[in-house]
Amino acid sequence: MQSLEIGYILSLAAASATLLGWVVMRIKSNPSERLIAYIFLFVALAMILVDLIQLIPTALDSGLAQTQVFIFLIAGFSLVLLISKLMSIKVGSGPSSSALVIALALSLHNLPEGSAPIAASLVDLPTGVTTALLMALHNIPEGIAITASAILAGYGHLKSLLLTLTATLAEMLGATAIFLSDDLFANIQNAGALLSFVAGIMLAICVKELLPYSFKTLRPSSR
């Protein structure tokens, strides 16, 4: 089996871990807002660490200049802000809008994220396995975040599952697209640009949605 095929299987497995987040929240019925706030805080910290430890350094190692990485980072960040603005206009502010923004933004960032284990496997198979494991561990709290935001919005189990499934399938779709067009990585800088863009999306989700809710809920005055 070639590295491309192994990387594709690893990407699908990592993407499937997102659904485990829904399972976790399904087992823990009716979680309190404080528990959800702690979950959001954990997810935000995990996403920021993945940005700083994996995505941005890898983008820099691809040969992109720091300025180029920053531009793609800002582009991803701005996309989430635009989505948030459009959703607030269409749906209004509040938990429902936040749930849709989180689900949509995570789905968008999962599209290119699905390429990460494949790209890493093409460079070095053990690195591909490690990357897939990190993505899986990262995807579980993502699934929890989507489900938790859906619960806050008053959505039932089926709708929260559909939102989580959307993010899961988005990552699988991204992996499939790369699998069918592996020549995208003929220029490694393309992968670096993609990873920078993903990092910007993840950072914006943390700053715009996850951290504000966590701090608002967990501050002493809210007890």
Coordinates of N, CA and C in Angstrom, one line a residue, residues 43-214:
V43 N -11.3 23.2 24.5 CA -11.2 23.1 23.0 C -10.4 24.3 22.5
A44 N -10.7 25.5 23.0 CA -10.0 26.6 22.5 C -8.5 26.5 22.7
L45 N -8.1 26.1 23.9 CA -6.7 25.9 24.3 C -6.0 24.8 23.4
A46 N -6.8 23.7 23.1 CA -6.3 22.7 22.2 C -6.1 23.2 20.8
M47 N -7.0 24.0 20.3 CA -6.9 24.5 19.0 C -5.7 25.5 18.8
I48 N -5.6 26.3 19.9 CA -4.5 27.3 19.8 C -3.1 26.5 19.9
L49 N -3.0 25.5 20.7 CA -1.8 24.7 20.7 C -1.5 24.0 19.4
V50 N -2.5 23.5 18.7 CA -2.3 22.9 17.4 C -1.8 23.9 16.4
D51 N -2.4 25.1 16.5 CA -1.9 26.2 15.7 C -0.4 26.5 15.9
L52 N -0.1 26.7 17.1 CA 1.3 27.1 17.5 C 2.3 26.0 17.3
I53 N 1.9 24.8 17.6 CA 2.9 23.7 17.6 C 3.0 23.0 16.3
Q54 N 1.9 22.9 15.5 CA 1.9 22.1 14.3 C 1.7 22.9 13.0
L55 N 0.6 23.6 13.0 CA 0.2 24.2 11.7 C 1.1 25.4 11.2
I56 N 1.3 26.4 12.1 CA 2.1 27.5 11.7 C 3.6 27.1 11.5
P57 N 4.2 26.3 12.4 CA 5.6 25.9 12.1 C 5.7 25.1 10.8
T58 N 4.7 24.3 10.5 CA 4.8 23.5 9.3 C 4.7 24.4 8.1
A59 N 3.8 25.4 8.2 CA 3.6 26.4 7.1 C 4.9 27.1 6.8
L60 N 5.6 27.5 7.9 CA 6.9 28.2 7.8 C 8.0 27.3 7.2
D61 N 7.9 26.0 7.6 CA 8.9 25.1 7.0 C 8.7 24.8 5.6
S62 N 7.5 25.1 5.1 CA 7.2 24.8 3.6 C 7.9 25.8 2.7
G63 N 8.5 26.8 3.3 CA 9.2 27.7 2.4 C 8.5 29.1 2.3
L64 N 7.4 29.2 2.9 CA 6.6 30.5 2.8 C 7.3 31.5 3.7
A65 N 7.3 32.7 3.3 CA 7.9 33.8 4.1 C 6.9 34.1 5.3
Q66 N 7.4 34.6 6.4 CA 6.6 34.9 7.5 C 5.4 35.8 7.1
T67 N 5.7 36.8 6.2 CA 4.6 37.7 5.8 C 3.5 36.9 5.0
Q68 N 3.9 36.0 4.2 CA 2.9 35.2 3.5 C 2.0 34.3 4.4
V69 N 2.7 33.7 5.4 CA 2.0 32.9 6.4 C 1.0 33.8 7.2
F70 N 1.4 35.0 7.5 CA 0.6 36.0 8.2 C -0.6 36.4 7.4
I71 N -0.4 36.6 6.1 CA -1.5 37.0 5.2 C -2.6 35.9 5.1
F72 N -2.1 34.7 4.9 CA -3.1 33.5 4.9 C -3.8 33.3 6.2
L73 N -3.0 33.6 7.3 CA -3.6 33.5 8.7 C -4.7 34.5 8.8
I74 N -4.5 35.7 8.4 CA -5.5 36.8 8.5 C -6.7 36.5 7.6
A75 N -6.4 35.9 6.4 CA -7.5 35.6 5.5 C -8.5 34.5 6.2
G76 N -7.9 33.5 6.8 CA -8.7 32.5 7.5 C -9.5 33.1 8.7
F77 N -8.8 34.0 9.4 CA -9.4 34.7 10.6 C -10.6 35.6 10.1
S78 N -10.4 36.3 9.0 CA -11.4 37.2 8.5 C -12.6 36.4 7.9
L79 N -12.4 35.2 7.4 CA -13.5 34.4 6.9 C -14.5 34.1 8.0
V80 N -14.0 33.7 9.2 CA -14.8 33.4 10.3 C -15.6 34.6 10.8
L81 N -14.9 35.8 10.8 CA -15.6 37.0 11.2 C -16.7 37.3 10.2
L82 N -16.5 37.1 8.9 CA -17.5 37.4 7.9 C -18.7 36.4 8.1
I83 N -18.4 35.1 8.3 CA -19.5 34.2 8.5 C -20.3 34.6 9.7
S84 N -19.6 35.0 10.8 CA -20.3 35.4 12.0 C -21.2 36.6 11.8
K85 N -20.7 37.5 11.0 CA -21.5 38.7 10.7 C -22.7 38.3 9.9
L86 N -22.5 37.5 8.9 CA -23.7 37.1 8.0 C -24.7 36.3 8.8
M87 N -24.2 35.4 9.7 CA -25.1 34.6 10.5 C -25.9 35.4 11.5
S88 N -25.3 36.5 12.0 CA -26.0 37.3 13.0 C -27.1 38.1 12.3
I89 N -26.8 38.5 11.0 CA -27.8 39.2 10.2 C -29.0 38.3 9.9
K90 N -28.7 37.1 9.5 CA -29.7 36.1 9.0 C -30.5 35.5 10.2
V91 N -29.7 35.0 11.2 CA -30.3 34.3 12.3 C -30.5 35.1 13.5
G92 N -29.7 36.2 13.7 CA -29.8 37.0 14.9 C -28.7 36.6 15.8
S93 N -28.5 37.3 16.9 CA -27.5 37.0 17.9 C -28.1 36.0 18.9
G94 N -27.2 35.4 19.6 CA -27.6 34.4 20.7 C -27.1 33.0 20.4
P95 N -27.5 32.1 21.2 CA -27.0 30.7 21.2 C -27.2 30.0 19.8
S96 N -28.3 30.3 19.2 CA -28.6 29.6 17.9 C -27.6 30.1 16.8
S97 N -27.4 31.4 16.8 CA -26.4 31.9 15.8 C -25.0 31.4 16.1
S98 N -24.6 31.4 17.4 CA -23.3 30.9 17.8 C -23.1 29.5 17.4
A99 N -24.1 28.6 17.6 CA -24.0 27.2 17.3 C -23.8 27.0 15.8
L100 N -24.5 27.8 15.0 CA -24.4 27.7 13.5 C -23.0 28.2 13.1
V101 N -22.5 29.3 13.7 CA -21.2 29.8 13.3 C -20.1 28.8 13.6
I102 N -20.2 28.2 14.9 CA -19.2 27.3 15.3 C -19.2 26.1 14.3
A103 N -20.4 25.5 14.0 CA -20.5 24.4 13.2 C -20.0 24.6 11.8
L104 N -20.4 25.8 11.2 CA -20.0 26.1 9.9 C -18.5 26.4 9.8
A105 N -18.0 27.2 10.8 CA -16.6 27.5 10.7 C -15.7 26.3 10.9
L106 N -16.1 25.4 11.8 CA -15.3 24.2 12.0 C -15.4 23.3 10.8
S107 N -16.5 23.3 10.1 CA -16.7 22.5 8.9 C -15.7 23.1 7.8
L108 N -15.7 24.4 7.7 CA -14.8 25.0 6.7 C -13.3 24.8 7.0
H109 N -13.0 24.8 8.2 CA -11.6 24.6 8.6 C -11.2 23.1 8.4
N110 N -12.3 22.2 8.5 CA -12.0 20.8 8.4 C -11.7 20.4 7.0
L111 N -12.2 21.2 6.0 CA -12.0 20.9 4.6 C -10.5 20.8 4.3
P112 N -9.7 21.8 4.5 CA -8.3 21.7 4.3 C -7.6 20.8 5.3
E113 N -8.1 20.8 6.6 CA -7.5 20.0 7.6 C -7.4 18.5 7.3
G114 N -8.4 18.0 6.5 CA -8.3 16.6 6.1 C -7.1 16.3 5.3
S115 N -6.4 17.3 4.7 CA -5.2 17.0 3.9 C -4.0 16.8 4.8
A116 N -4.0 17.2 6.0 CA -2.8 17.2 6.8 C -2.2 15.8 7.0
P117 N -2.9 14.8 7.4 CA -2.3 13.5 7.5 C -1.8 12.9 6.2
I118 N -2.5 13.2 5.1 CA -2.0 12.8 3.8 C -0.7 13.4 3.4
A119 N -0.6 14.8 3.6 CA 0.6 15.5 3.3 C 1.8 15.0 4.1
A120 N 1.5 14.8 5.4 CA 2.6 14.3 6.3 C 3.0 12.9 5.9
S121 N 2.1 12.1 5.5 CA 2.4 10.7 5.1 C 3.3 10.7 3.8
L122 N 3.0 11.6 2.9 CA 3.8 11.7 1.7 C 5.3 12.0 2.0
V123 N 5.4 12.8 3.1 CA 6.8 13.2 3.5 C 7.5 12.1 4.2
D124 N 6.7 11.6 5.2 CA 7.3 10.6 6.1 C 6.1 9.8 6.8
L125 N 6.1 8.5 6.6 CA 4.9 7.7 7.1 C 4.7 7.8 8.6
P126 N 5.8 7.6 9.4 CA 5.6 7.8 10.9 C 5.1 9.2 11.2
T127 N 5.5 10.2 10.5 CA 5.0 11.6 10.8 C 3.5 11.6 10.4
G128 N 3.1 10.9 9.4 CA 1.7 10.9 9.0 C 0.9 10.2 10.1
V129 N 1.4 9.2 10.7 CA 0.6 8.5 11.7 C 0.5 9.4 12.9
T130 N 1.6 10.1 13.3 CA 1.5 11.0 14.4 C 0.6 12.2 14.2
T131 N 0.6 12.7 12.9 CA -0.3 13.8 12.6 C -1.7 13.4 12.7
A132 N -2.0 12.2 12.2 CA -3.4 11.7 12.2 C -3.9 11.5 13.7
L133 N -3.0 11.1 14.5 CA -3.3 10.9 15.9 C -3.6 12.2 16.6
L134 N -2.8 13.2 16.3 CA -3.0 14.6 16.8 C -4.3 15.2 16.3
M135 N -4.6 14.9 15.0 CA -5.9 15.4 14.5 C -7.1 14.7 15.1
A136 N -6.9 13.4 15.4 CA -8.0 12.7 16.0 C -8.3 13.2 17.4
L137 N -7.2 13.4 18.2 CA -7.4 14.0 19.5 C -7.9 15.4 19.5
H138 N -7.6 16.1 18.5 CA -8.1 17.5 18.3 C -9.5 17.5 17.9
N139 N -9.9 16.5 17.1 CA -11.3 16.4 16.6 C -12.4 16.0 17.6
I140 N -12.0 15.2 18.6 CA -12.9 14.8 19.6 C -13.5 16.1 20.4
P141 N -12.6 16.9 20.9 CA -13.2 18.1 21.5 C -13.9 19.1 20.5
E142 N -13.5 19.0 19.3 CA -14.3 19.8 18.3 C -15.7 19.3 18.2
G143 N -15.9 18.0 18.1 CA -17.2 17.4 18.1 C -18.0 17.8 19.4
I144 N -17.3 17.8 20.5 CA -18.0 18.2 21.8 C -18.4 19.6 21.7
A145 N -17.6 20.5 21.1 CA -17.9 21.9 21.0 C -19.1 22.1 20.2
I146 N -19.2 21.5 19.0 CA -20.3 21.6 18.1 C -21.6 21.1 18.8
T147 N -21.5 20.0 19.5 CA -22.7 19.4 20.1 C -23.1 20.3 21.3
A148 N -22.1 20.8 22.1 CA -22.4 21.6 23.2 C -23.1 22.9 22.8
S149 N -22.6 23.5 21.7 CA -23.2 24.8 21.2 C -24.6 24.5 20.7
A150 N -24.8 23.3 20.1 CA -26.2 23.0 19.7 C -27.1 22.8 20.8
I151 N -26.6 22.2 21.9 CA -27.5 22.0 23.1 C -27.8 23.4 23.7
L152 N -26.9 24.3 23.8 CA -27.2 25.6 24.3 C -28.2 26.3 23.4
A153 N -28.2 26.0 22.1 CA -29.2 26.6 21.2 C -30.6 26.0 21.3
G154 N -30.7 24.9 22.1 CA -31.9 24.2 22.2 C -32.2 23.1 21.2
Y155 N -31.2 22.8 20.4 CA -31.4 21.7 19.4 C -31.5 20.4 20.0
G156 N -32.2 19.5 19.4 CA -32.3 18.1 19.8 C -31.1 17.3 19.4
H157 N -31.1 16.0 19.8 CA -30.0 15.1 19.5 C -29.8 14.9 18.0
L158 N -30.8 14.8 17.3 CA -30.7 14.6 15.8 C -30.0 15.8 15.1
K159 N -30.5 17.0 15.5 CA -29.9 18.2 14.8 C -28.5 18.4 15.3
S160 N -28.2 18.1 16.5 CA -26.8 18.2 17.0 C -25.9 17.2 16.3
L161 N -26.4 16.0 16.0 CA -25.7 15.0 15.3 C -25.5 15.4 13.9
L162 N -26.4 16.0 13.2 CA -26.3 16.4 11.9 C -25.2 17.5 11.7
L163 N -25.2 18.4 12.7 CA -24.2 19.5 12.7 C -22.8 18.9 12.9
T164 N -22.7 17.9 13.8 CA -21.4 17.3 14.0 C -21.0 16.4 12.8
L165 N -22.0 15.8 12.2 CA -21.7 15.0 11.0 C -21.3 15.8 9.8
T166 N -21.8 17.0 9.7 CA -21.4 18.0 8.7 C -19.9 18.3 8.8
A167 N -19.4 18.6 10.0 CA -18.0 18.8 10.2 C -17.2 17.6 9.9
T168 N -17.7 16.4 10.2 CA -16.9 15.2 10.0 C -16.8 14.9 8.5
L169 N -17.9 15.1 7.8 CA -17.9 14.8 6.3 C -17.1 15.9 5.6
A170 N -17.0 17.1 6.1 CA -16.2 18.1 5.5 C -14.8 17.8 5.5
E171 N -14.3 17.2 6.6 CA -12.9 16.8 6.7 C -12.6 15.6 5.8
M172 N -13.6 14.7 5.7 CA -13.4 13.6 4.8 C -13.4 14.0 3.4
L173 N -14.3 15.0 3.1 CA -14.3 15.5 1.7 C -13.0 16.2 1.3
G174 N -12.4 16.9 2.3 CA -11.1 17.5 2.0 C -10.0 16.5 1.8
A175 N -10.1 15.4 2.6 CA -9.1 14.4 2.4 C -9.2 13.7 1.0
T176 N -10.5 13.5 0.7 CA -10.8 12.8 -0.6 C -10.3 13.7 -1.8
A177 N -10.5 15.0 -1.7 CA -10.1 15.9 -2.8 C -8.6 15.8 -3.0
I178 N -7.9 15.8 -1.9 CA -6.4 15.7 -1.9 C -6.0 14.3 -2.5
F179 N -6.7 13.3 -2.0 CA -6.4 11.9 -2.5 C -6.5 11.8 -4.0
L180 N -7.5 12.5 -4.5 CA -7.8 12.4 -6.0 C -7.0 13.4 -6.8
S181 N -6.3 14.3 -6.1 CA -5.5 15.3 -6.8 C -4.2 15.5 -6.0
D182 N -3.4 14.4 -5.8 CA -2.2 14.5 -5.0 C -1.2 15.4 -5.6
D183 N -1.3 15.8 -6.8 CA -0.3 16.7 -7.4 C -0.4 18.1 -6.8
L184 N -1.4 18.4 -6.0 CA -1.5 19.7 -5.3 C -0.2 19.9 -4.4
F185 N 0.3 18.8 -3.9 CA 1.5 18.9 -3.1 C 2.8 18.8 -3.8
A186 N 2.7 18.9 -5.2 CA 4.0 19.0 -5.9 C 4.7 20.2 -5.5
N187 N 4.0 21.3 -5.2 CA 4.5 22.5 -4.6 C 4.2 22.5 -3.2
I188 N 5.2 22.3 -2.3 CA 4.9 22.2 -0.9 C 4.4 23.5 -0.3
Q189 N 4.7 24.6 -0.9 CA 4.2 25.9 -0.4 C 2.7 26.0 -0.5
N190 N 2.1 25.2 -1.4 CA 0.6 25.2 -1.4 C 0.0 24.6 -0.1
A191 N 0.7 23.6 0.3 CA 0.3 23.0 1.6 C 0.5 24.0 2.8
G192 N 1.6 24.7 2.7 CA 1.9 25.7 3.7 C 0.8 26.8 3.8
A193 N 0.4 27.3 2.6 CA -0.6 28.3 2.5 C -2.0 27.8 3.1
L194 N -2.3 26.5 2.8 CA -3.5 25.9 3.3 C -3.5 25.8 4.8
L195 N -2.4 25.3 5.3 CA -2.2 25.2 6.8 C -2.3 26.5 7.5
S196 N -1.8 27.6 6.9 CA -1.8 28.9 7.5 C -3.3 29.4 7.5
F197 N -4.0 29.2 6.4 CA -5.4 29.5 6.3 C -6.2 28.8 7.4
V198 N -6.0 27.5 7.6 CA -6.7 26.7 8.6 C -6.4 27.2 10.0
A199 N -5.1 27.6 10.2 CA -4.7 28.1 11.5 C -5.5 29.4 11.8
G200 N -5.7 30.3 10.8 CA -6.4 31.5 11.0 C -7.9 31.2 11.4
I201 N -8.5 30.3 10.7 CA -9.9 29.9 11.0 C -10.0 29.4 12.5
M202 N -9.1 28.5 12.8 CA -9.1 28.0 14.2 C -9.0 29.1 15.3
L203 N -8.0 30.0 15.0 CA -7.8 31.0 16.0 C -9.0 31.9 16.1
A204 N -9.7 32.2 15.0 CA -10.9 33.1 15.0 C -12.0 32.4 15.8
I205 N -12.2 31.1 15.6 CA -13.2 30.4 16.3 C -13.0 30.5 17.8
C206 N -11.7 30.4 18.2 CA -11.4 30.5 19.7 C -11.7 31.9 20.2
V207 N -11.2 33.0 19.4 CA -11.4 34.4 19.9 C -12.8 34.9 19.8
K208 N -13.5 34.5 18.7 CA -14.8 35.0 18.5 C -16.0 34.3 19.2
E209 N -15.8 32.9 19.4 CA -16.9 32.2 19.9 C -16.6 31.5 21.2
L210 N -15.6 30.7 21.2 CA -15.3 29.8 22.4 C -14.9 30.5 23.6
L211 N -13.8 31.3 23.5 CA -13.3 32.0 24.7 C -14.3 33.0 25.3
P212 N -14.9 33.8 24.5 CA -15.9 34.8 25.1 C -17.0 34.1 26.0
Y213 N -17.5 33.0 25.5 CA -18.6 32.3 26.2 C -18.0 31.7 27.5
S214 N -16.8 31.2 27.4 CA -16.2 30.5 28.6 C -15.9 31.6 29.6

